[in-house]
Coordinates of C-alpha atoms and ligand atoms in Angstrom, one line a residue:
X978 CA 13.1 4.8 49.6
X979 CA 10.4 7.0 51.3
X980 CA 10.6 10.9 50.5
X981 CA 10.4 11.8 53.9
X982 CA 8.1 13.4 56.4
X983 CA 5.5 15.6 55.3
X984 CA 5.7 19.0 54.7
X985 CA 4.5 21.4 56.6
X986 CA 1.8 24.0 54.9
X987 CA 4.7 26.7 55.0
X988 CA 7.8 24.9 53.4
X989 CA 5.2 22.9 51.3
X990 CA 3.6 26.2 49.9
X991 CA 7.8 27.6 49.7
X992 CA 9.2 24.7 47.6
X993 CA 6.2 25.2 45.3
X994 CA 6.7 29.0 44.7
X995 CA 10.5 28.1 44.6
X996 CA 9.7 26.5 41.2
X997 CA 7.6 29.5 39.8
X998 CA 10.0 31.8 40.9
X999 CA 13.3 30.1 39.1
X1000 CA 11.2 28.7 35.9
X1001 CA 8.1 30.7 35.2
X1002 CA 7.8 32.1 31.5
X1003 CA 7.6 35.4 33.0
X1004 CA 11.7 35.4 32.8
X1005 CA 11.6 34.0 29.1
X1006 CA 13.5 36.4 26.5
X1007 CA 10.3 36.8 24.6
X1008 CA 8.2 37.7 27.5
X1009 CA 10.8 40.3 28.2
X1010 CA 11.2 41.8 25.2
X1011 CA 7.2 42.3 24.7
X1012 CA 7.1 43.9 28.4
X1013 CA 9.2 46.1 27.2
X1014 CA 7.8 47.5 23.8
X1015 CA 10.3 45.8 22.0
X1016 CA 8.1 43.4 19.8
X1017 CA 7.2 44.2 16.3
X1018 CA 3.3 43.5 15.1
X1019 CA 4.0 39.8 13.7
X1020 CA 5.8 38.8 17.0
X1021 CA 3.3 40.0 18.7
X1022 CA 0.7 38.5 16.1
X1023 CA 2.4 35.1 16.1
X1024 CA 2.5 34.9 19.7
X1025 CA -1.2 35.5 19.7
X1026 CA -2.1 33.2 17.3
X1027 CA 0.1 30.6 19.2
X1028 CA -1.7 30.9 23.1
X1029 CA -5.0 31.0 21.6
X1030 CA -4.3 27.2 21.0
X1031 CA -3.4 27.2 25.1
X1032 CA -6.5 29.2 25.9
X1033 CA -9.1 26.7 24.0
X1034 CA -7.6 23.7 25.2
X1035 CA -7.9 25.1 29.3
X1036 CA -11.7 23.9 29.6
X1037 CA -10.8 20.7 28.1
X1038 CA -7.9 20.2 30.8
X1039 CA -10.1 21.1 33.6
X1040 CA -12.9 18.6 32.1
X1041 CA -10.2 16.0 32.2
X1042 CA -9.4 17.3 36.2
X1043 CA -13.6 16.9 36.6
X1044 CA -13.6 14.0 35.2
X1045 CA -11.1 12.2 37.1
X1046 CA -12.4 13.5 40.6
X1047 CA -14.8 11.7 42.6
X1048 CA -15.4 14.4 45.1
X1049 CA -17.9 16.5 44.1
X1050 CA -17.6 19.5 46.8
X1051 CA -14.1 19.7 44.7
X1052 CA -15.6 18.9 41.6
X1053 CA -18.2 22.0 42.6
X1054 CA -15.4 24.5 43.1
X1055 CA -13.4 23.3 39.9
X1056 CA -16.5 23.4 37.4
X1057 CA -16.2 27.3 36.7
X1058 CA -12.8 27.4 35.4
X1059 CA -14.9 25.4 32.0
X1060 CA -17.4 28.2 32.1
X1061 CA -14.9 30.7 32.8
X1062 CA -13.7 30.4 29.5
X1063 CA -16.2 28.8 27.4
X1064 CA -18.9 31.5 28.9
X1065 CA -22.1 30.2 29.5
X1066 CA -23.6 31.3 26.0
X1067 CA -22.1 32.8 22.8
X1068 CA -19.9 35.5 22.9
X1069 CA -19.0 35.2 26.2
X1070 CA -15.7 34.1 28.0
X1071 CA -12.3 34.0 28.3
X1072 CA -11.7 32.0 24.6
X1073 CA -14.2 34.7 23.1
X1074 CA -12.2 37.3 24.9
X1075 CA -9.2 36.1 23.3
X1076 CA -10.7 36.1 19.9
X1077 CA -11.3 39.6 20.4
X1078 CA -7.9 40.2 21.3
X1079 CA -7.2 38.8 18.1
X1080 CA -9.5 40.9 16.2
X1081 CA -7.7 44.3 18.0
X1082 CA -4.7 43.2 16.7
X1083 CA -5.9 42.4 13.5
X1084 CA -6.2 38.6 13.0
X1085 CA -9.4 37.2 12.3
X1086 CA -11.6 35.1 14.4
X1087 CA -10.9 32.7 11.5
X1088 CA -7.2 32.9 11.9
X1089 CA -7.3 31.6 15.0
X1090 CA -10.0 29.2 15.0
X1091 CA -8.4 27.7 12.0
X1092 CA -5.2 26.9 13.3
X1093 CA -3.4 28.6 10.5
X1094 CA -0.2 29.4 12.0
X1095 CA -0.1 27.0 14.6
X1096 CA 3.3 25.9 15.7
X1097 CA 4.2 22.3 15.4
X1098 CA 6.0 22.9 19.0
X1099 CA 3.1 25.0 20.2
X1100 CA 0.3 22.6 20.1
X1101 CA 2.7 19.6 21.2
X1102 CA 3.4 21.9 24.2
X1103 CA -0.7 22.2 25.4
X1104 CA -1.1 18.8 23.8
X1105 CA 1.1 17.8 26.6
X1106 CA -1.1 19.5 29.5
X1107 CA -3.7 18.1 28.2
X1108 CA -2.5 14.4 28.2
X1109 CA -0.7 15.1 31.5
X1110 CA -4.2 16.3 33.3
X1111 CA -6.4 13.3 32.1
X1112 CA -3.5 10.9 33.2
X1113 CA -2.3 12.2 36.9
X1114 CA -4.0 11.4 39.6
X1115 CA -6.0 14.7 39.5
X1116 CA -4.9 16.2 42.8
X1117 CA -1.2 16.4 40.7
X1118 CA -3.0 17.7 37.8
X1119 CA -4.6 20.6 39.9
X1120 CA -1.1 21.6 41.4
X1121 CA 0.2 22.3 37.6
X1122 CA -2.1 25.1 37.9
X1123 CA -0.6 26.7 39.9
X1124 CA 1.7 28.2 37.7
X1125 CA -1.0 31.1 38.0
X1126 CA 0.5 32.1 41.5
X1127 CA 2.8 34.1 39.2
X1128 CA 0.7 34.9 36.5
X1129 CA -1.2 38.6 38.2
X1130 CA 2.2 40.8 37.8
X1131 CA 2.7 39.2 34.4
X1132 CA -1.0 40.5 33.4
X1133 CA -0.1 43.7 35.1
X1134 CA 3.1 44.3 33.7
X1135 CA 1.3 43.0 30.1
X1136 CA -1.2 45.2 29.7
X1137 CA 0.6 48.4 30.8
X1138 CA 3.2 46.9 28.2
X1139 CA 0.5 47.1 25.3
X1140 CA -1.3 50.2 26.5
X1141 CA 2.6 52.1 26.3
X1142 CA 3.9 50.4 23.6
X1143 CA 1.5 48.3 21.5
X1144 CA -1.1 50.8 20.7
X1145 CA -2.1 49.5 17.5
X1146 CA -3.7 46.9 19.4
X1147 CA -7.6 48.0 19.7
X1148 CA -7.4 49.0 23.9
X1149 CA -10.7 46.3 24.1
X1150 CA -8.3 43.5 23.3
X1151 CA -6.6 44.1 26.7
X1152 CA -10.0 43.2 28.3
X1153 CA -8.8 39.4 28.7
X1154 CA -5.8 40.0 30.4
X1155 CA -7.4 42.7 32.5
X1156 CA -10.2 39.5 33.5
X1157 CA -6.7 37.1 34.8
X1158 CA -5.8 40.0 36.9
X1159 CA -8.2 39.4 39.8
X1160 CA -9.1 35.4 38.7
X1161 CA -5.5 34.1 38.6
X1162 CA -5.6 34.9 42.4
X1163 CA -8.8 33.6 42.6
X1164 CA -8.0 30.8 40.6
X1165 CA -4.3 30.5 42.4
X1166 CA -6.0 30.3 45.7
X1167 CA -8.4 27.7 45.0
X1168 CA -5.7 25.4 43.8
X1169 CA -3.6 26.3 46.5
X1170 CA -6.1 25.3 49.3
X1171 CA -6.6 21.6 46.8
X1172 CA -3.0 21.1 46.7
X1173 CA -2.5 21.4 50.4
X1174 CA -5.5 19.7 51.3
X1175 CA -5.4 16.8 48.8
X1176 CA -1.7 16.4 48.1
X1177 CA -1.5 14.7 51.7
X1178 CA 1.4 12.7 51.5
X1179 CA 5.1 13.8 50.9
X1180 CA 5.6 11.6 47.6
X1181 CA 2.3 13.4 46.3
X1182 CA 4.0 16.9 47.7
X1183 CA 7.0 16.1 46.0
X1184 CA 4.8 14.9 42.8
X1185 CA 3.3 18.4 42.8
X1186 CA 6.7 19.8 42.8
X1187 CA 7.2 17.8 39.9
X1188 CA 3.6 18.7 38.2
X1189 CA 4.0 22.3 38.9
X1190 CA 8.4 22.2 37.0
X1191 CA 6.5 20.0 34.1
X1192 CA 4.4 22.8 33.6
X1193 CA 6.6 25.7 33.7
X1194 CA 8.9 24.0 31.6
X1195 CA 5.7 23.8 28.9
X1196 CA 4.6 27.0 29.0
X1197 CA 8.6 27.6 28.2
X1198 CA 8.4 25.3 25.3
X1199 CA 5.2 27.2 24.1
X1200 CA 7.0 30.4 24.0
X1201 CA 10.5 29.2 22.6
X1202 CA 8.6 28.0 20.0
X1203 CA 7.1 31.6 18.9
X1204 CA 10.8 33.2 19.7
X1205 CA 12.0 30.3 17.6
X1206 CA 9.7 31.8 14.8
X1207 CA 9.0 34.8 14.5
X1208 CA 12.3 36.3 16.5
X1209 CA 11.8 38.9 19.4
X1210 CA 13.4 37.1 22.1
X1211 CA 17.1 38.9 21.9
Ligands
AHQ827 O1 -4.9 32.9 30.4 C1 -4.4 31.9 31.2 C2 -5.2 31.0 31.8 O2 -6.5 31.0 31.5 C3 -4.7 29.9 32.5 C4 -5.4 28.8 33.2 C5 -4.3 28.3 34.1 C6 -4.2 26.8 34.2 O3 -5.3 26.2 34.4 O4 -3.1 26.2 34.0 N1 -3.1 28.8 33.6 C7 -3.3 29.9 32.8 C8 -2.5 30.8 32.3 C9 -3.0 31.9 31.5 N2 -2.3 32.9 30.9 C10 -0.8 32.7 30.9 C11 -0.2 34.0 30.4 O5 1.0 34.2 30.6 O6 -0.9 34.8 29.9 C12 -0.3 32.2 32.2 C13 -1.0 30.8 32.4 C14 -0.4 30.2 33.7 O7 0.2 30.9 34.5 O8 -0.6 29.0 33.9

């Protein structure tokens, strides 16, 4: 059974923010409760702790995406997300930036690079990205990104969250999310433009449907997990 004719850019580009805009972890309990001051330090530790294991593992999905493209004027635009957050020397980028983060709120760079603390739930979540981006054709692995077309008013609504209510958190911590501000549009943008361009037939529009639900629903999972944990989410 075919899935139809194609989409047009407009209801292609509506059915995909349809999905961020029911599932996105934005609406979680736990997301809520931290926008609104109501997290106590080891939440807010513990969900730290938790994302850094996200935030490593993004240069390794994106190496997977590289790897599996065979166009290199797309390969060329995709290479800086790596860079992005592995810098291009020590002590630079957006994993370094999150260890930072970790240091404001007083875990060590240790802590985190460890894994202490770690969430069985957690790192199956990311696991899962991970697998799902080396194994998808990689047009369907860029549209999962795209979960970052909602993720600008999250940072914004984040880091006036911590600069009201968290202030125990070292202000320099915030500088990460400050960065995903302006490059989750960039980033959102970029993959857009890919998913429209590349995801050319209906079955791979409704596959990017698909890619972009299965990674809402992890980024749910990752948080659930912390809630499930530490509390906060009520
Ligand atoms: O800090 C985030 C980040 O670097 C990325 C990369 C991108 C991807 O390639 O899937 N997604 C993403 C996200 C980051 N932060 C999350 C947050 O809530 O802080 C949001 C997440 C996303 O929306 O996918």
């Amino acid at each position: 059974m075919t899935a139809g004719p194609l989409l047009d850019r407009q209801a292609f580009h509506e059915r995909l923010r349809e999905v961020g805009m029911t599932r996105y972890h934005d609406k979680h309990p736990f997301h809520i409760a931290m926008n609104e001051g109501r997290l106590n330090p080891e939440q807010v530790k513990g969900w730290i702790v938790n994302r850094f294991y996200y935030q490593r593992n993004i240069p390794v999905k994106d190496a997977a995406i590289v790897s599996n493209c065979p166009l290199r004027e797309v390969r060329r635009l995709w290479l800086h997300r790596i860079s992005d957050h592995d810098g291009l020397k020590e002590g630079e980028g957006g994993i370094e930036n999150w260890l930072r983060l970790g240091e404001a709120a007083g875990l060590s760079r240790e802590d985190l690079l460890s894994g202490k603390g770690l969430l069985p739930e957690a790192r199956a979540a990311v696991d899962s990205y991970v697998t799902f981006a080396r194994t998808k054709p990689w047009p369907i692995a860029v549209a999962s990104s795209l979960t970052e077309l909602f993720a600008p008013d999250l940072m914004k609504n984040r880091i006036t969250a911590f600069e009201k209510h968290y202030t125990w958190v070292k202000s320099w911590g915030l500088d990460y999310f400050k960065s995903r501000v302006t490059q989750a549009r960039v980033d959102s943008d970029q993959g857009l433009e890919l998913t429209f361009t590349y995801c050319d037939t209906r079955e791979m529009q409704e596959e990017a449907v698909k890619a972009l639900q299965f990674k809402c629903g992890l980024l749910w999972d990752l948080v659930e997990s912390v809630a499930q944990a530490y509390g906060g989410a009520k």
